[in-house]
């Protein structure tokens, strides 16, 4: 048996999220279907770094799977891409040691959240950025607010009330906002993220940007450790899983 | 009655083309449905500069329609966009004289055709560019071939055999190829185009680029005035109607 680590990109628009669910089209189900075709058996499966919600995109999801096949490593990418639908692409595949685990070995993740400030939303961006309509958030206010979230904190206030994990302490290493043409992009990097954490942070920074909240509210809400204090989570289709990092 | 000229952008992916067809989702049907809602009557309709095929996109399709309503011109864009699905957007709307006609007043059109040379096709580009797979066309050969098509010619060889128009003489004013990152982009401007003409030209220039044809073949095929001489038309999802020009 050899273990393969693979980077996967997907357009989340037409998926009911990453994780397999009976009767729904999911990224994991498509990948596992392709793996089962290659292996001609039903017990092969992939393990991902984590799930993503319906509509969320990925440039750099990471999975692993085990294979008894003798296929050279440079053939795996093509072999899988031929079988996968075009909204899921295997970007690379490498052999790794048996102790590598896409989820448990991950030491960091980077997400981006994208808003578009075009006057009329481009029809080509409708699934790939949240349109700002008439809003023009003040990026400096958002940057000021972002500072309060960097570091190691209990993020109870900034995750879904449905979060199952009891330990809600996470470390945000980087939280940056930048203007890219008409797009406003938030980049967040951390050791891991709670359910809906990135979208809740995006939603709150937007609220600060348009004046609904003050930058200092972000700190106060964080310290309250109460999910009811944070506002609406930002929409899924603005979110991208950019990469997952591992210690080599 | 006032006549309104409007620029329309659309993502052609989920449409069976521009023109209304019974039982199919088309751009024209969506626009006319929105117009009928605003006017609360069934006889309003729009006229476009021309149709586009299923899968073909537009940044700058132009339509006109007549309205008895007193809505200020700056409200039309929003009024229509609220009613339209997000893959069709009204980019602007202006009042024009009664003698303006989106189709008959047009004096020029610009199309772009986009190929992507990324090693693995981005899942986000699957509907918006033709992936070059392992092919790496020689842009200089394509540019050489393009020269033979510029000017006024009978384009019988470079349109669909289903073209209804008997006069197949058209003027190509500009035909350029450029590299934009990993994308190869063909821009073609002319007084008008025959059915499938842009995609047939794109297909033939690609064939020259990868060595299936010589640049001089493009001239020879043009002079043959025989559709059977040109190769396959390039796929619809690489094509964009960029703009339509009118004399002011």
Short mmCIF file of C-alpha atoms in Angstrom, two decimals:
data_model
loop_
_atom_site.label_atom_id
_atom_site.label_comp_id
_atom_site.label_asym_id
_atom_site.label_seq_id
_atom_site.Cartn_x
_atom_site.Cartn_y
_atom_site.Cartn_z
CA UNK A 1 0.00 0.00 0.00
CA UNK A 2 1.22 3.46 -0.87
CA UNK A 3 -0.24 6.67 0.54
CA UNK A 4 -0.87 9.55 -1.85
CA UNK A 5 -1.33 13.19 -0.88
CA UNK A 6 -3.20 15.25 -3.43
CA UNK A 7 -4.15 18.90 -3.84
CA UNK A 8 -7.69 19.40 -5.13
CA UNK A 9 -9.35 22.51 -6.61
CA UNK A 10 -13.09 22.77 -6.98
CA UNK A 11 -15.83 25.17 -7.95
CA UNK A 12 -18.29 24.73 -5.07
CA UNK A 13 -21.26 26.19 -6.96
CA UNK A 14 -22.92 22.95 -7.96
CA UNK A 15 -21.98 20.92 -4.88
CA UNK A 16 -23.87 20.39 -1.63
CA UNK A 17 -20.52 20.90 0.10
CA UNK A 18 -17.39 18.78 0.37
CA UNK A 19 -18.50 15.90 2.53
CA UNK A 20 -20.43 12.90 1.21
CA UNK A 21 -24.15 12.96 1.99
CA UNK A 22 -26.66 10.40 0.73
CA UNK A 23 -28.46 11.56 -2.39
CA UNK A 24 -26.49 14.79 -2.77
CA UNK A 25 -23.75 15.79 -5.18
CA UNK A 26 -20.61 16.38 -3.11
CA UNK A 27 -16.92 16.79 -3.91
CA UNK A 28 -15.90 13.85 -1.73
CA UNK A 29 -18.40 11.54 -3.42
CA UNK A 30 -17.04 12.49 -6.85
CA UNK A 31 -13.44 11.86 -5.77
CA UNK A 32 -14.28 8.55 -4.13
CA UNK A 33 -16.26 7.47 -7.19
CA UNK A 34 -13.21 8.16 -9.37
CA UNK A 35 -10.93 6.29 -6.96
CA UNK A 36 -13.27 3.30 -6.97
CA UNK A 37 -13.31 3.19 -10.76
CA UNK A 38 -9.51 3.19 -10.90
CA UNK A 39 -9.23 0.51 -8.23
CA UNK A 40 -12.20 -1.49 -9.48
CA UNK A 41 -13.36 -1.95 -5.91
CA UNK A 42 -15.68 -0.31 -3.41
CA UNK A 43 -13.62 0.13 -0.28
CA UNK A 44 -11.20 2.83 -1.41
CA UNK A 45 -11.87 6.26 0.05
CA UNK A 46 -10.19 9.61 0.49
CA UNK A 47 -9.63 11.66 3.63
CA UNK A 48 -9.67 15.45 3.36
CA UNK A 49 -8.15 18.18 5.53
CA UNK A 50 -11.69 19.15 6.46
CA UNK A 51 -15.08 19.78 4.95
CA UNK A 52 -16.30 22.91 3.21
CA UNK A 53 -19.91 24.08 2.99
CA UNK A 54 -22.18 24.16 -0.05
CA UNK A 55 -21.05 26.91 -2.42
CA UNK A 56 -17.57 27.26 -0.88
CA UNK A 57 -14.71 26.95 -3.36
CA UNK A 58 -11.20 25.53 -3.08
CA UNK A 59 -7.95 26.15 -4.85
CA UNK A 60 -5.99 24.01 -2.41
CA UNK A 61 -8.01 21.40 -0.54
CA UNK A 62 -5.75 18.49 0.45
CA UNK A 63 -6.72 14.82 0.56
CA UNK A 64 -4.93 11.52 1.10
CA UNK A 65 -5.76 7.98 0.06
CA UNK A 66 -4.05 4.60 0.03
CA UNK A 67 -3.53 2.52 -3.05
CA UNK A 68 -2.14 -0.93 -3.84
CA UNK A 69 -1.77 -0.01 -7.53
CA UNK A 70 1.60 0.35 -9.24
CA UNK A 71 0.67 3.46 -11.22
CA UNK A 72 3.64 5.89 -11.40
CA UNK A 73 3.01 9.04 -9.37
CA UNK A 74 3.02 11.36 -12.39
CA UNK A 75 0.08 9.41 -13.87
CA UNK A 76 -2.29 9.80 -10.92
CA UNK A 77 -3.26 13.38 -11.64
CA UNK A 78 -4.35 12.61 -15.20
CA UNK A 79 -5.93 9.28 -14.29
CA UNK A 80 -8.19 10.95 -11.75
CA UNK A 81 -8.92 14.09 -13.79
CA UNK A 82 -10.15 12.00 -16.71
CA UNK A 83 -12.74 10.43 -14.41
CA UNK A 84 -13.71 13.53 -12.43
CA UNK A 85 -16.28 16.14 -13.48
CA UNK A 86 -14.69 19.39 -14.65
CA UNK A 87 -15.66 21.31 -11.53
CA UNK A 88 -13.22 19.18 -9.52
CA UNK A 89 -9.56 19.04 -10.54
CA UNK A 90 -6.62 17.18 -9.09
CA UNK A 91 -3.83 19.76 -9.08
CA UNK A 92 -1.04 17.47 -7.93
CA UNK A 93 -0.35 14.09 -6.37
CA UNK A 94 2.72 12.95 -4.44
CA UNK A 95 3.68 9.86 -2.43
CA UNK A 96 3.86 10.45 1.31
CA UNK A 97 4.72 8.37 4.36
CA UNK A 98 2.07 6.22 6.02
CA UNK A 99 1.93 8.56 8.99
CA UNK A 100 0.75 11.49 6.84
CA UNK A 101 -2.93 12.28 7.44
CA UNK A 102 -4.68 15.04 5.45
CA UNK A 103 -6.65 16.12 8.50
CA UNK A 104 -4.57 15.29 11.57
CA UNK A 105 -1.20 16.28 10.10
CA UNK A 106 -2.42 19.71 8.99
CA UNK A 107 -0.74 22.54 10.87
CA UNK A 108 -2.34 25.47 9.08
CA UNK A 109 -4.97 26.62 6.62
CA UNK A 110 -5.44 29.72 4.53
CA UNK A 111 -8.81 30.97 3.36
CA UNK A 112 -9.76 33.96 1.24
CA UNK A 113 -13.04 35.78 1.18
CA UNK A 114 -13.89 37.86 -1.87
CA UNK A 115 -16.30 40.79 -2.24
CA UNK A 116 -16.86 42.59 -5.52
CA UNK A 117 -17.52 46.34 -5.71
CA UNK A 118 -18.36 46.49 -9.40
CA UNK A 119 -21.31 48.78 -10.00
CA UNK A 120 -23.27 46.05 -11.76
CA UNK A 121 -22.21 42.57 -10.73
CA UNK A 122 -20.52 40.72 -13.56
CA UNK A 123 -22.60 37.67 -14.52
CA UNK A 124 -19.30 35.76 -14.52
CA UNK A 125 -18.67 36.57 -10.85
CA UNK A 126 -22.11 35.79 -9.48
CA UNK A 127 -20.97 32.51 -7.90
CA UNK A 128 -17.42 33.60 -7.11
CA UNK A 129 -17.64 36.78 -5.05
CA UNK A 130 -20.19 38.48 -2.81
CA UNK A 131 -21.43 41.60 -4.58
CA UNK A 132 -21.22 44.72 -2.42
CA UNK A 133 -24.27 46.33 -4.05
CA UNK A 134 -24.20 50.00 -2.97
CA UNK A 135 -21.93 49.36 0.03
CA UNK A 136 -18.35 50.62 -0.02
CA UNK A 137 -16.68 49.32 3.14
CA UNK A 138 -13.85 51.34 4.66
CA UNK A 139 -10.86 49.02 4.40
CA UNK A 140 -8.90 50.90 7.09
CA UNK A 141 -11.66 50.32 9.64
CA UNK A 142 -11.72 46.63 8.67
CA UNK A 143 -7.94 46.41 9.11
CA UNK A 144 -8.16 48.02 12.51
CA UNK A 145 -10.86 45.56 13.59
CA UNK A 146 -8.87 42.63 12.19
CA UNK A 147 -6.00 43.31 14.61
CA UNK A 148 -8.15 42.20 17.56
CA UNK A 149 -8.63 38.75 16.05
CA UNK A 150 -4.99 37.99 15.35
CA UNK A 151 -3.39 35.70 17.92
CA UNK A 152 -4.65 32.86 20.11
CA UNK A 153 -8.21 33.35 21.31
CA UNK A 154 -11.37 31.51 22.24
CA UNK A 155 -13.44 32.04 19.08
CA UNK A 156 -16.80 30.95 20.53
CA UNK A 157 -18.34 34.25 19.38
CA UNK A 158 -17.03 33.77 15.85
CA UNK A 159 -18.27 30.33 14.91
CA UNK A 160 -21.58 28.64 14.21
CA UNK A 161 -23.73 27.79 17.20
CA UNK A 162 -23.78 24.32 15.67
CA UNK A 163 -20.02 23.87 16.20
CA UNK A 164 -19.50 20.44 17.74
CA UNK A 165 -15.90 20.93 18.93
CA UNK A 166 -15.70 21.88 22.61
CA UNK A 167 -12.26 23.50 22.43
CA UNK A 168 -12.85 26.76 20.63
CA UNK A 169 -9.37 28.16 21.07
CA UNK A 170 -7.66 28.80 17.74
CA UNK A 171 -4.69 30.82 16.57
CA UNK A 172 -5.12 33.32 13.75
CA UNK A 173 -1.66 34.01 12.39
CA UNK A 174 -2.58 36.45 9.68
CA UNK A 175 -5.71 38.44 8.83
CA UNK A 176 -5.27 40.86 5.96
CA UNK A 177 -7.53 42.96 3.77
CA UNK A 178 -6.57 44.19 0.37
CA UNK A 179 -8.12 45.89 -2.60
CA UNK A 180 -7.55 44.14 -5.93
CA UNK A 181 -9.13 46.23 -8.67
CA UNK A 182 -12.83 46.24 -7.82
CA UNK A 183 -12.45 43.28 -5.47
CA UNK A 184 -11.97 43.44 -1.73
CA UNK A 185 -10.16 40.37 -0.47
CA UNK A 186 -9.76 39.08 3.07
CA UNK A 187 -6.98 36.56 3.63
CA UNK A 188 -6.95 34.62 6.88
CA UNK A 189 -4.39 32.10 7.99
CA UNK A 190 -4.49 30.04 11.15
CA UNK A 191 -3.83 26.69 12.75
CA UNK A 192 -7.40 25.64 12.05
CA UNK A 193 -10.88 27.10 11.90
CA UNK A 194 -14.14 26.35 13.65
CA UNK A 195 -17.35 25.74 11.72
CA UNK A 196 -18.36 28.98 9.92
CA UNK A 197 -15.54 30.87 11.65
CA UNK A 198 -14.11 32.47 8.50
CA UNK A 199 -17.53 33.51 7.21
CA UNK A 200 -18.52 34.93 10.61
CA UNK A 201 -15.30 36.96 10.75
CA UNK A 202 -15.87 38.14 7.16
CA UNK A 203 -19.43 39.17 8.04
CA UNK A 204 -18.31 41.10 11.12
CA UNK A 205 -15.43 42.86 9.37
CA UNK A 206 -17.87 43.89 6.62
CA UNK A 207 -20.21 45.27 9.32
CA UNK A 208 -17.32 47.32 10.70
CA UNK A 209 -16.37 48.45 7.21
CA UNK A 210 -19.82 49.88 6.50
CA UNK A 211 -20.23 51.44 9.93
CA UNK A 212 -22.73 49.07 11.54
CA UNK A 213 -20.09 48.23 14.13
CA UNK A 214 -17.05 49.95 15.54
CA UNK A 215 -13.62 48.30 15.24
CA UNK A 216 -13.50 47.92 19.01
CA UNK A 217 -16.78 45.93 18.95
CA UNK A 218 -14.82 43.09 17.36
CA UNK A 219 -12.68 42.81 20.48
CA UNK A 220 -15.61 43.11 22.84
CA UNK A 221 -17.59 40.44 20.97
CA UNK A 222 -14.54 38.14 20.98
CA UNK A 223 -14.20 38.50 24.74
CA UNK A 224 -17.92 37.88 25.30
CA UNK A 225 -17.53 34.29 23.99
CA UNK A 226 -21.16 34.32 22.94
CA UNK A 227 -22.16 33.40 19.39
CA UNK A 228 -25.29 35.48 19.60
CA UNK A 229 -23.16 38.63 19.70
CA UNK A 230 -21.72 38.32 16.21
CA UNK A 231 -23.85 39.22 13.21
CA UNK A 232 -24.68 37.27 10.08
CA UNK A 233 -22.12 34.98 8.48
CA UNK A 234 -21.04 36.14 5.04
CA UNK A 235 -22.35 34.13 2.08
CA UNK A 236 -20.62 30.87 1.15
CA UNK A 237 -19.87 31.71 -2.48
CA UNK A 238 -17.29 34.38 -1.52
CA UNK A 239 -15.15 31.84 0.34
CA UNK A 240 -12.12 29.94 -0.96
CA UNK A 241 -9.94 27.36 0.79
CA UNK A 242 -6.57 28.46 -0.58
CA UNK A 243 -4.18 25.95 0.95
CA UNK A 244 -3.45 23.59 3.79
CA UNK A 245 0.02 23.41 5.28
CA UNK A 246 1.87 20.46 6.82
CA UNK A 247 5.18 20.05 8.57
CA UNK A 248 7.56 18.24 6.27
CA UNK B 1 -43.07 55.82 -26.71
CA UNK B 2 -39.39 56.12 -25.92
CA UNK B 3 -36.72 53.85 -27.34
CA UNK B 4 -34.05 52.52 -24.98
CA UNK B 5 -30.70 51.09 -25.99
CA UNK B 6 -29.14 48.78 -23.45
CA UNK B 7 -25.88 46.90 -23.07
CA UNK B 8 -26.30 43.38 -21.72
CA UNK B 9 -23.71 40.99 -20.25
CA UNK B 10 -24.44 37.31 -19.81
CA UNK B 11 -22.82 34.07 -18.82
CA UNK B 12 -23.95 31.75 -21.63
CA UNK B 13 -23.28 28.54 -19.70
CA UNK B 14 -26.83 27.80 -18.62
CA UNK B 15 -28.60 29.19 -21.69
CA UNK B 16 -29.68 27.47 -24.89
CA UNK B 17 -28.35 30.53 -26.70
CA UNK B 18 -29.56 34.10 -27.00
CA UNK B 19 -32.70 33.76 -29.10
CA UNK B 20 -36.08 32.71 -27.69
CA UNK B 21 -37.01 29.11 -28.40
CA UNK B 22 -40.11 27.38 -27.04
CA UNK B 23 -39.40 25.39 -23.89
CA UNK B 24 -35.75 26.43 -23.61
CA UNK B 25 -34.01 28.86 -21.28
CA UNK B 26 -32.67 31.69 -23.42
CA UNK B 27 -31.29 35.15 -22.71
CA UNK B 28 -33.90 36.88 -24.86
CA UNK B 29 -36.74 35.10 -23.07
CA UNK B 30 -35.40 36.23 -19.68
CA UNK B 31 -35.07 39.83 -20.83
CA UNK B 32 -38.52 39.88 -22.40
CA UNK B 33 -40.02 38.30 -19.28
CA UNK B 34 -38.51 41.11 -17.18
CA UNK B 35 -39.76 43.76 -19.63
CA UNK B 36 -43.26 42.28 -19.52
CA UNK B 37 -43.28 42.34 -15.72
CA UNK B 38 -42.28 46.00 -15.66
CA UNK B 39 -44.85 46.92 -18.30
CA UNK B 40 -47.54 44.60 -16.95
CA UNK B 41 -48.35 43.53 -20.47
CA UNK B 42 -47.44 40.85 -22.96
CA UNK B 43 -46.56 42.68 -26.14
CA UNK B 44 -43.29 44.32 -25.11
CA UNK B 45 -40.20 42.74 -26.60
CA UNK B 46 -36.52 43.48 -27.13
CA UNK B 47 -34.46 43.41 -30.31
CA UNK B 48 -30.81 42.38 -30.09
CA UNK B 49 -27.82 43.10 -32.34
CA UNK B 50 -27.85 39.42 -33.23
CA UNK B 51 -28.10 36.01 -31.64
CA UNK B 52 -25.36 34.03 -29.93
CA UNK B 53 -25.18 30.23 -29.66
CA UNK B 54 -25.65 28.09 -26.58
CA UNK B 55 -22.65 28.47 -24.26
CA UNK B 56 -21.42 31.71 -25.89
CA UNK B 57 -20.92 34.61 -23.47
CA UNK B 58 -21.35 38.36 -23.79
CA UNK B 59 -19.85 41.37 -22.11
CA UNK B 60 -21.44 43.77 -24.55
CA UNK B 61 -24.54 42.48 -26.33
CA UNK B 62 -26.78 45.40 -27.32
CA UNK B 63 -30.58 45.45 -27.35
CA UNK B 64 -33.30 48.02 -27.86
CA UNK B 65 -36.92 48.17 -26.76
CA UNK B 66 -39.72 50.73 -26.72
CA UNK B 67 -41.53 51.83 -23.62
CA UNK B 68 -44.47 54.10 -22.81
CA UNK B 69 -43.39 54.26 -19.14
CA UNK B 70 -42.14 57.44 -17.50
CA UNK B 71 -39.34 55.75 -15.56
CA UNK B 72 -36.20 57.98 -15.48
CA UNK B 73 -33.38 56.52 -17.55
CA UNK B 74 -31.07 55.96 -14.56
CA UNK B 75 -33.68 53.66 -12.99
CA UNK B 76 -34.00 51.24 -15.89
CA UNK B 77 -30.81 49.35 -15.21
CA UNK B 78 -31.75 48.57 -11.61
CA UNK B 79 -35.40 47.91 -12.43
CA UNK B 80 -34.43 45.24 -14.96
CA UNK B 81 -31.57 43.74 -12.96
CA UNK B 82 -33.83 43.16 -9.97
CA UNK B 83 -36.07 41.03 -12.20
CA UNK B 84 -33.39 39.26 -14.21
CA UNK B 85 -31.54 36.10 -13.13
CA UNK B 86 -27.96 36.81 -12.04
CA UNK B 87 -26.42 35.31 -15.17
CA UNK B 88 -27.88 38.18 -17.22
CA UNK B 89 -27.02 41.76 -16.26
CA UNK B 90 -28.07 45.07 -17.74
CA UNK B 91 -24.83 47.08 -17.86
CA UNK B 92 -26.33 50.34 -19.03
CA UNK B 93 -29.45 51.89 -20.55
CA UNK B 94 -29.77 55.12 -22.54
CA UNK B 95 -32.53 56.81 -24.49
CA UNK B 96 -32.01 56.76 -28.27
CA UNK B 97 -33.83 58.10 -31.29
CA UNK B 98 -36.64 56.09 -32.86
CA UNK B 99 -34.49 55.27 -35.85
CA UNK B 100 -31.95 53.42 -33.74
CA UNK B 101 -32.16 49.66 -34.26
CA UNK B 102 -29.93 47.27 -32.27
CA UNK B 103 -29.49 45.03 -35.29
CA UNK B 104 -29.80 47.21 -38.39
CA UNK B 105 -27.92 50.22 -37.03
CA UNK B 106 -24.91 48.15 -35.95
CA UNK B 107 -21.78 48.99 -37.92
CA UNK B 108 -19.33 46.72 -36.15
CA UNK B 109 -18.86 43.91 -33.64
CA UNK B 110 -15.95 42.69 -31.60
CA UNK B 111 -15.61 39.12 -30.37
CA UNK B 112 -12.93 37.47 -28.28
CA UNK B 113 -12.04 33.81 -28.18
CA UNK B 114 -10.18 32.49 -25.16
CA UNK B 115 -7.99 29.41 -24.78
CA UNK B 116 -6.32 28.46 -21.52
CA UNK B 117 -2.88 26.84 -21.38
CA UNK B 118 -2.87 26.05 -17.66
CA UNK B 119 -1.43 22.60 -17.03
CA UNK B 120 -4.55 21.46 -15.20
CA UNK B 121 -7.65 23.40 -16.20
CA UNK B 122 -8.92 25.56 -13.37
CA UNK B 123 -12.39 24.36 -12.31
CA UNK B 124 -13.37 28.04 -12.35
CA UNK B 125 -12.49 28.36 -16.05
CA UNK B 126 -14.20 25.24 -17.32
CA UNK B 127 -17.07 27.17 -18.88
CA UNK B 128 -15.12 30.30 -19.78
CA UNK B 129 -12.14 29.21 -21.87
CA UNK B 130 -11.22 26.28 -24.08
CA UNK B 131 -8.51 24.29 -22.33
CA UNK B 132 -5.48 23.64 -24.56
CA UNK B 133 -4.71 20.30 -22.88
CA UNK B 134 -1.18 19.37 -24.03
CA UNK B 135 -1.26 21.67 -27.05
CA UNK B 136 0.90 24.79 -27.08
CA UNK B 137 0.03 26.69 -30.27
CA UNK B 138 2.68 28.86 -31.88
CA UNK B 139 1.23 32.36 -31.66
CA UNK B 140 3.51 33.71 -34.42
CA UNK B 141 2.17 31.15 -36.89
CA UNK B 142 -1.38 32.09 -35.87
CA UNK B 143 -0.61 35.78 -36.37
CA UNK B 144 0.83 35.09 -39.81
CA UNK B 145 -2.28 33.12 -40.79
CA UNK B 146 -4.57 35.84 -39.39
CA UNK B 147 -3.20 38.38 -41.88
CA UNK B 148 -4.89 36.54 -44.75
CA UNK B 149 -8.32 37.03 -43.19
CA UNK B 150 -8.08 40.75 -42.54
CA UNK B 151 -9.93 42.85 -45.11
CA UNK B 152 -13.04 42.34 -47.23
CA UNK B 153 -13.53 38.75 -48.37
CA UNK B 154 -16.14 36.17 -49.21
CA UNK B 155 -16.11 34.09 -46.00
CA UNK B 156 -18.10 31.10 -47.35
CA UNK B 157 -15.30 28.77 -46.22
CA UNK B 158 -15.33 30.22 -42.72
CA UNK B 159 -18.96 29.94 -41.68
CA UNK B 160 -21.45 27.21 -40.91
CA UNK B 161 -22.89 25.30 -43.85
CA UNK B 162 -26.23 26.21 -42.26
CA UNK B 163 -25.69 29.94 -42.86
CA UNK B 164 -28.89 31.33 -44.35
CA UNK B 165 -27.49 34.64 -45.64
CA UNK B 166 -26.59 34.53 -49.31
CA UNK B 167 -24.14 37.42 -49.24
CA UNK B 168 -21.09 36.02 -47.49
CA UNK B 169 -18.83 39.01 -48.02
CA UNK B 170 -17.70 40.54 -44.73
CA UNK B 171 -14.95 42.91 -43.66
CA UNK B 172 -12.58 41.89 -40.88
CA UNK B 173 -10.98 45.07 -39.59
CA UNK B 174 -8.81 43.57 -36.91
CA UNK B 175 -7.70 40.05 -36.02
CA UNK B 176 -5.18 39.88 -33.21
CA UNK B 177 -3.71 37.18 -31.00
CA UNK B 178 -2.19 37.85 -27.64
CA UNK B 179 -0.89 35.96 -24.67
CA UNK B 180 -2.37 37.04 -21.32
CA UNK B 181 -0.73 35.01 -18.58
CA UNK B 182 -1.70 31.41 -19.35
CA UNK B 183 -4.49 32.53 -21.66
CA UNK B 184 -4.30 32.87 -25.41
CA UNK B 185 -6.81 35.41 -26.67
CA UNK B 186 -8.03 36.07 -30.20
CA UNK B 187 -9.74 39.42 -30.77
CA UNK B 188 -11.67 39.89 -34.00
CA UNK B 189 -13.46 43.02 -35.13
CA UNK B 190 -15.53 43.41 -38.24
CA UNK B 191 -18.62 44.89 -39.79
CA UNK B 192 -20.55 41.73 -39.00
CA UNK B 193 -20.06 38.00 -38.81
CA UNK B 194 -21.68 35.01 -40.46
CA UNK B 195 -23.09 32.10 -38.46
CA UNK B 196 -20.18 30.31 -36.68
CA UNK B 197 -17.64 32.51 -38.51
CA UNK B 198 -15.67 33.52 -35.41
CA UNK B 199 -15.52 29.97 -34.07
CA UNK B 200 -14.50 28.58 -37.47
CA UNK B 201 -11.70 31.14 -37.71
CA UNK B 202 -10.62 30.34 -34.14
CA UNK B 203 -10.59 26.63 -34.96
CA UNK B 204 -8.49 27.14 -38.08
CA UNK B 205 -6.00 29.49 -36.42
CA UNK B 206 -5.59 26.91 -33.65
CA UNK B 207 -4.94 24.24 -36.31
CA UNK B 208 -2.23 26.46 -37.77
CA UNK B 209 -0.82 27.15 -34.32
CA UNK B 210 -0.34 23.46 -33.55
CA UNK B 211 1.00 22.59 -37.00
CA UNK B 212 -1.97 20.77 -38.51
CA UNK B 213 -2.15 23.49 -41.14
CA UNK B 214 0.28 25.96 -42.65
CA UNK B 215 -0.42 29.70 -42.41
CA UNK B 216 -0.82 29.85 -46.19
CA UNK B 217 -3.60 27.22 -46.01
CA UNK B 218 -5.80 29.87 -44.41
CA UNK B 219 -5.57 31.95 -47.59
CA UNK B 220 -6.09 29.01 -49.87
CA UNK B 221 -9.16 27.83 -47.92
CA UNK B 222 -10.57 31.38 -47.96
CA UNK B 223 -10.21 31.54 -51.74
CA UNK B 224 -11.81 28.11 -52.21
CA UNK B 225 -15.15 29.45 -50.86
CA UNK B 226 -16.05 25.97 -49.72
CA UNK B 227 -17.12 25.32 -46.12
CA UNK B 228 -15.95 21.72 -46.29
CA UNK B 229 -12.35 22.95 -46.52
CA UNK B 230 -12.18 24.50 -43.04
CA UNK B 231 -11.80 22.24 -40.00
CA UNK B 232 -13.84 22.02 -36.86
CA UNK B 233 -15.34 25.11 -35.27
CA UNK B 234 -13.87 25.93 -31.87
CA UNK B 235 -16.10 25.24 -28.84
CA UNK B 236 -18.76 27.80 -27.91
CA UNK B 237 -17.67 28.36 -24.30
CA UNK B 238 -14.45 30.13 -25.36
CA UNK B 239 -16.39 32.82 -27.24
CA UNK B 240 -17.39 36.28 -25.96
CA UNK B 241 -19.35 39.03 -27.73
CA UNK B 242 -17.36 42.01 -26.44
CA UNK B 243 -19.19 44.94 -27.97
CA UNK B 244 -21.33 46.22 -30.80
CA UNK B 245 -20.62 49.60 -32.35
CA UNK B 246 -23.00 52.14 -33.88
CA UNK B 247 -22.55 55.43 -35.67
CA UNK B 248 -23.59 58.23 -33.37
#
